[in-house]
Amino acid sequence: MSHILLRHREIPDINQLSVYKKNGGFAAFKNAVMKMKPNEVTDVVKNSGLRGRGGAGFPTGMKWSFIDNKNWPHYVVANADESEPGTFKDREIMEGNPFQFLEGLAIGCYAVGANAAYVYLRGEFWELGSSLDEKIAEMEEAGFLGDKLFGTEYSLRIYTHLGAGAYICGEETALLESLEGKRGQPRVRPPFPPAVGLYGKPTIINNVETFTNVPMIMANGAEWHKSIGTTDSPGVKIFSLSGRVRKPGNYELPLGTTFRELIYTHGGGVQDSRKVKAIMPAGASSSLILVDDDKILDTPMDYASVRTLKADLGSASIIVVDDTVSMDWLVNKTVHFFKHESCGKCTPCREGTYWMSRISERIHDGAATRADVDLLLNVAKQMQGKCLCALGEFSTMAVVSGIERFRKDFDNAVKA
Amino acid sequence: MSLAQKYSKEVKQILSKYPPEGKRSAMMPLLFLAQREEGYITKSAMQDIAQMLDVTETEVAGVVGFYTLYHEEKAGKYRIQVCTDLPCALRGAEKFMDDLCGNLGIKVGETTSDGVVTVEAVTCLAACDKAPMFQTQGPEGIKYHENMTVDKTVELINSLKNVAEASK
Ligand SMILES: Cc1cc2nc3c(=O)[nH]c(=O)nc-3n(C[C@H](O)[C@H](O)[C@H](O)COP(=O)(O)O)c2cc1C
Ligand code: SF4
Ligand code: FES
C-alpha cells in the first residue's frame, strides 16, 4: 500500500510546492474555501472517525464542533512539540511532506473560522522551524495563504513559534501558556481551549499527524477513511518503533496492525534475536506490557485493543524492551525523565517525582532493600488521581506496572 | 547597545507575528535572539526584553529559568547535548556518552579546556531511531547529528574548534 501521510517515501521532492501541487496538493483546501461551509468541513472530519494522534485519541471533528462561535477571533494551534520519549513521527512529516501538514492545518482553520494559526515547535526543531517558515512564505506567494483567498472573503496566516526545551509544553494548556510568553505550566480546566484558549479566545489544538490526515479525508471522503483501520480506530497511524529492534523507524500502517507485524515484518525483529520482554506502546508514559506469552504480540494496535493489555496506545511510540534489560534500570530512567520534566506547579507531582527518583536511584544502585521497592510502589500509587495534569499520572505508569509485573527484577537489584 | 537597536530588523519581524494583545508572545523568540551571540542571556538583555514587552524583569527571569534551552551562564561556545533518554539508551547512548567523555577527558557538564565544547546529557530529541545522537547548540542555532560514533564526533569537534579559532 502506498503511504497516505509519509508520501515523500514514494514521491520524490514532495516537499517542494510545485511537486506537492502536481500531486493534488491544495485542491482540498481550495475546494473547502470556495465551495463548502465551515461546518460542512467539520462534518466530513467528524464522519471520517478521525481521532487525535497526539496521544489522547479524542475525535477530531467533535473537538472542532466545540469551538465557541459567540466569542471571536478564533485561533488554531498545531502541536509540534513532539517530546514524548520514543516519538519521532511529526518531525518526519514536517521534513518530508510539510505541505500536506500545512494544508491540513489550513483546512482546520477554515472549518473553525480562524484567520491565524501557530505551529508550536519544540525549540530543538530549530532548523525545521526555518524550513517551515520558507514553506509558509511560498504558500503566501502562491496565494494559498494571505488575504481574500481564492477570491473569497476568507483570510489566513500561519506562523511558527519555537519552544525552548520543556516536555510539559506538549500538554495543550501548558503549550498555550508558553505560546503566550510564560512558563509552560498547565491551566486548570475547565474551561477547555475551544472555549477559552490562546489570548483567552476559542482555540483548537491538534497534533501535526492529525492535521496531516485532513487533506486526504477531504479529497477522498469520510467513507474512504473509515474503510481503513478498525471501526474503533479508523485510518492509518505512524508507529514510531524504537528500542531493541533491528530496524527502528517510522512505519505508517493501518490502526489495528498487530505488534508482531510491526516488530517482526517491518522492524526486522529483535536485536541479536533475543526475546521481547516488554513493550511500551506510548513512549515513556506507558504502562509496561508484560510479554510473557507470545500470543500477546498478536494484539492489534488500536485504542481499544491495547487497553485490554492494561496500557494505552497514546502516540503509538512503540519502545521494544528485550530480555537483556532489567526493569529497575528502565524505571529509573523513566522516573528521572519525569522528575526533570515536572513543571512544579502541583505538590503531588513535584514531590512525588522527586521521591520516586531518589528511591529508584537507590534501588538501581543496589543500596536499597525490598521495603524500598514497596515504598516506591506506594509513592507512585499515592500520586495517582491527585495531579493537576496527565504528566503526573504518566510518571507513575512504568513504576506501578514495572513493579507489579516485573517484581523479580527489582528484588534481584536490592539487598535481601 | 540595546537588543532592539542591535537587532532592529529581527525584533520588528518577531513582534509582527503576534496580535497587540499578545505582545508578550514575543518573549521566547526575543530570548533566543538575546542568547545568539554569547550563548547565554545577560541581565541587561532581560531588562531590555522586560521593557519591550511591558513585563517585570522577574517575569522574564522566570521564563529563562523554566526552559532548558536558555542559559544564564557562559559555557563552551558549542554545547553538545547528547540524548541519553530511554529509547536512545536502549541503543547504546550511555556507552557513547562515556566513551565521548573519556576521549575528551571531561565529565558530563564540563567544558573542554579551550572553551569550545561543553558536553551535556539531555532527554529525548525525537530522533530515537538514529541513536547515538546529539544536538549542538551554538551561535548558528541548533543542529542535529544522528547515527554518531565517537570518531565522527571528534572530527566534528575539531571542525568546531577551527570555526571558533577563525572567528576570534
Ligand atoms: C505531558 C503531556 C505531553 C504531551 N505532549 C504532546 C506532544 O508532544 N504532542 C502532541 O501532539 N500532543 C501532546 N500531548 C497531548 C496534548 O495535550 C493534546 O491532547 C493534543 O495535542 C491534542 O491533539 P490531538 O487531538 O490531535 O491528538 C501531551 C499531553 C501531555 C499531558
Ligand atoms: S502534574 Fe506535574 S507537570 Fe502537571 S501541573 Fe502538576 S507539577 Fe506540573
Ligand atoms: S530517546 Fe534519544 S532521541 Fe528519543
PDB file of C-alpha atoms and ligand atoms in Angstrom, chain B residues 83 85 87-88 124-128, ligand 3:
ATOM      1  CA  CYS B  83      20.395  12.252  24.270  1.00  0.00           C
ATOM      2  CA  ASP B  85      16.965   9.049  27.364  1.00  0.00           C
ATOM      3  CA  PRO B  87      14.976   4.746  23.744  1.00  0.00           C
ATOM      4  CA  CYS B  88      18.477   6.019  22.905  1.00  0.00           C
ATOM      5  CA  CYS B 124      14.549  12.702  24.089  1.00  0.00           C
ATOM      6  CA  LEU B 125      15.140  14.805  20.967  1.00  0.00           C
ATOM      7  CA  ALA B 126      12.724  12.944  18.668  1.00  0.00           C
ATOM      8  CA  ALA B 127      15.476  11.040  16.887  1.00  0.00           C
ATOM      9  CA  CYS B 128      15.318   7.766  18.832  1.00  0.00           C
TER      10      CYS B 128
HETATM   11  S1  FES C   3      15.412   8.933  23.268  1.00  0.00           S
HETATM   12 FE1  FES C   3      17.021   9.935  22.302  1.00  0.00          FE
HETATM   13  S2  FES C   3      16.101  10.963  20.694  1.00  0.00           S
HETATM   14 FE2  FES C   3      14.446   9.967  21.648  1.00  0.00          FE
END
